[in-house]
Amino acid sequence: MDPEITRALSQTNFTAWDWGIVAVYLSISVVIGLKVKKYVGSMADYVTAGRGVGAALGVATMTGTEMGLVTVMYSAQKGFIGGFAAFHIALIAGAMTLLVGLTGFIVFGLRKHEVLTIPEFYERRFGKRVRVLGGVMLALGGILNMGLFLKVGSMFIVGITGLSSDGRALPMVMTVLLILVLVYTVLGGMISVIITDYIQFVVLAVGILVATGLAIANLGWNTIFEVVATEMGEKGFNPLVADSAFGLEYVIWMAFLGMVGCAIWPTAVARALAMDSVKSLKKQYIWSSVSFLIRFIVPYFWGICAFVFIMTKAPDLAPLFLEAGEEAAPLSNLYAMPVFMGRILPAGLIGIISAAMIAAFMSTHDSYLLCWSSVITQDIVAPLRKTEMTPKARIKLTRILIVGIGLYILYWGLCYSGGEDVWDYMAITGAIYFTGAFSVLCGGLYWRRASSTGAFLALLSGLVAVFGLAPVQDLLGISIPGARFGIASIVLACLTMVIGSLVFPDRPGMHDVAKTAEEGGDA
Amino acid sequence: MNGWMLLWKAVFILGVALFAGMSVWVTIGGFGDIKRLFARLEAAHGTKPEDE
């Protein structure tokens, strides 16, 4: 690593005391994983905590899952690049979650059917082949989506602790964190995930409020806005202006993402399916709209503060993080926020904030690992087997898959070389699944004439989103915004659902299932 | 630009204030929910280990 970069990154207030705080927190998490193992008696316990989660705990676990360290990192990157204009993504996400909570769009219907996973609903409505394809698309999009989580989360740890002086620090941190998260996810399933999500919520809530207060105290409330206005101009505030980092097409794409993020994204839906009643579910979504706003807006603000800090108080960092003309910055701007935090937070507090962030990291990983592995077990392997799988065999397979996916994200994090922002990478990989899922769920819940062929074609349409990935575009020699491919795949999925259903309707007998689905889908 | 600046200031302050209030409710209410969750699981399956 360049000595200049090493010197800049090693200036942190992180001390041995802070390492102690982090170690205590991680130990508590692992012990919880071991303690709650005895409560796992069935696949429903393992995947949905026996559907016994109350409203307040539901909000905590929804926030814990959706406000992961990777969210904090990619959002800070967006704030660093786009300024306050990035806030539109947060506002849309919060508004969409509130809307889903008030109307029950999709999630009420799924909860009423008491399914364990979304593809399970596909089978009830459209048959086994749609369930298996839905499971494959979900697992493909979802596992690709979390491919960078481990690396990006570890970059935060490396940046805030100053470990960066050693070039091997990043893979080492990735490996240690992965082992920790695998241990308690494999052991406890959803029950341990929900309990650790709760602890994370408490630690994280205190952490983000204190860190935000300190950032404002350090830089000055008015200075933050003035520096962005001076350095970025209108594009630092208006997401629709022509030369901003966003634009109208991007805002439309974000509006769709805001809706699917809470109503279709499996880790969020898994929380909905774990609730003890539809009433609790409604309450969970209405309150979680605040979390969906905060999970973006606070990290955007931290990224903006990192930018202002570099421009006003740490000019030595500017050549490392900011492009000089055509020349790319030598260091990933993902490091900007943790380096900023490492410099402004005092010893002791930095340990608590780091523990909160590692908590965020772990609670997201455990939920995602559990989600994708249970989908492969429940929706791909079990339906394809000729003999019924016992609950014990299902839990065992899910645990093996958790470890397998963990090893994949370690490999992918070290190998992927795409040049897009992390958020845009996640949006486009997620689109492989959710564009098809959106039309299939809408059709399945609200349109009686939706057919299995239409659903099958709609799910396949999601593959168009792959062309939005930077390495795929490089391979094809094209340069088209990922948002455009995302919007194109939504349109294609809806069209194939409608045309496929009208041209290839299901046999009359299957409409009994359709009727049941529609009744469940009434919000 | 001033309109956008005012909007983002308001959204940020309101969002953080709501989150602070919600955190208190979730911290207290969530603890009660955890106790009820375990009581429910114990009643449904007992506390026998999964591999028994």
Coordinates of N, CA and C in Angstrom, one line a residue, chain B residues 8-52:
Chain B
W8 N -34.5 19.4 2.8 CA -33.6 18.4 3.4 C -33.3 18.6 4.8
K9 N -33.2 19.9 5.2 CA -33.0 20.2 6.7 C -34.2 19.7 7.5
A10 N -35.4 20.0 7.0 CA -36.7 19.6 7.7 C -36.8 18.1 7.7
V11 N -36.5 17.4 6.6 CA -36.6 16.0 6.6 C -35.6 15.3 7.6
F12 N -34.4 15.9 7.6 CA -33.4 15.3 8.5 C -33.8 15.5 9.9
I13 N -34.1 16.7 10.3 CA -34.5 17.0 11.7 C -35.7 16.2 12.2
L14 N -36.7 16.2 11.3 CA -37.9 15.4 11.7 C -37.6 13.9 11.8
G15 N -36.9 13.4 10.8 CA -36.5 12.0 10.8 C -35.8 11.6 12.0
V16 N -34.8 12.3 12.4 CA -33.9 12.0 13.6 C -34.8 12.1 14.9
A17 N -35.6 13.1 15.0 CA -36.5 13.3 16.2 C -37.4 12.1 16.3
L18 N -38.1 11.7 15.2 CA -39.0 10.6 15.2 C -38.3 9.3 15.6
F19 N -37.1 9.1 15.0 CA -36.3 7.9 15.3 C -35.9 7.8 16.8
A20 N -35.6 9.0 17.4 CA -35.2 9.0 18.8 C -36.4 8.6 19.7
G21 N -37.6 9.1 19.3 CA -38.8 8.7 20.1 C -39.1 7.3 19.9
M22 N -39.0 6.8 18.6 CA -39.4 5.4 18.3 C -38.4 4.5 19.0
S23 N -37.2 4.9 19.2 CA -36.1 4.0 19.8 C -36.5 3.7 21.2
V24 N -37.1 4.7 21.9 CA -37.5 4.5 23.3 C -38.6 3.4 23.4
W25 N -39.6 3.6 22.5 CA -40.7 2.7 22.5 C -40.3 1.2 22.1
V26 N -39.4 1.1 21.1 CA -38.9 -0.2 20.7 C -38.1 -0.9 21.8
T27 N -37.2 -0.1 22.4 CA -36.4 -0.6 23.5 C -37.2 -1.2 24.6
I28 N -38.2 -0.5 25.0 CA -39.0 -1.0 26.2 C -40.0 -2.1 25.7
G29 N -40.7 -1.8 24.6 CA -41.7 -2.7 24.1 C -41.1 -4.0 23.6
G30 N -39.9 -3.9 23.0 CA -39.2 -5.1 22.4 C -38.8 -6.0 23.5
F31 N -38.4 -5.5 24.6 CA -38.0 -6.4 25.7 C -39.1 -7.3 26.2
G32 N -40.3 -6.6 26.3 CA -41.5 -7.4 26.7 C -41.9 -8.4 25.6
D33 N -41.7 -8.0 24.3 CA -42.0 -9.0 23.3 C -41.1 -10.2 23.3
I34 N -39.8 -10.0 23.7 CA -38.9 -11.1 23.7 C -39.3 -12.1 24.8
K35 N -39.7 -11.6 26.0 CA -40.2 -12.4 27.1 C -41.4 -13.3 26.6
R36 N -42.3 -12.6 25.9 CA -43.5 -13.3 25.4 C -43.2 -14.3 24.4
L37 N -42.2 -14.0 23.5 CA -41.8 -14.9 22.4 C -41.2 -16.2 23.0
F38 N -40.4 -16.1 24.1 CA -39.8 -17.3 24.7 C -40.9 -18.1 25.5
A39 N -41.8 -17.4 26.1 CA -42.9 -18.1 26.8 C -43.7 -18.9 25.8
R40 N -43.9 -18.3 24.6 CA -44.7 -19.0 23.6 C -44.0 -20.2 23.0
L41 N -42.7 -20.0 22.8 CA -41.9 -21.1 22.3 C -41.8 -22.3 23.3
E42 N -41.7 -21.9 24.5 CA -41.6 -23.0 25.6 C -42.9 -23.7 25.7
A43 N -44.0 -22.9 25.6 CA -45.3 -23.6 25.7 C -45.6 -24.5 24.5
A44 N -45.1 -24.1 23.3 CA -45.4 -24.8 22.1 C -44.5 -26.1 22.0
H45 N -43.2 -26.0 22.4 CA -42.3 -27.1 22.2 C -41.7 -27.6 23.4
G46 N -41.8 -27.0 24.6 CA -41.0 -27.3 25.7 C -39.6 -26.7 25.5
T47 N -38.7 -26.9 26.4 CA -37.3 -26.4 26.1 C -36.4 -27.5 25.8
K48 N -36.9 -28.6 25.2 CA -36.0 -29.7 24.9 C -35.2 -29.3 23.7
P49 N -34.0 -29.7 23.7 CA -33.1 -29.4 22.6 C -33.6 -30.0 21.3
E50 N -33.3 -29.4 20.1 CA -33.8 -29.8 18.9 C -33.5 -31.3 18.5
D51 N -32.3 -31.7 19.0 CA -31.9 -33.1 18.5 C -32.3 -34.2 19.5
E52 N -33.2 -33.8 20.4 CA -33.7 -34.8 21.3 C -34.7 -35.7 20.6

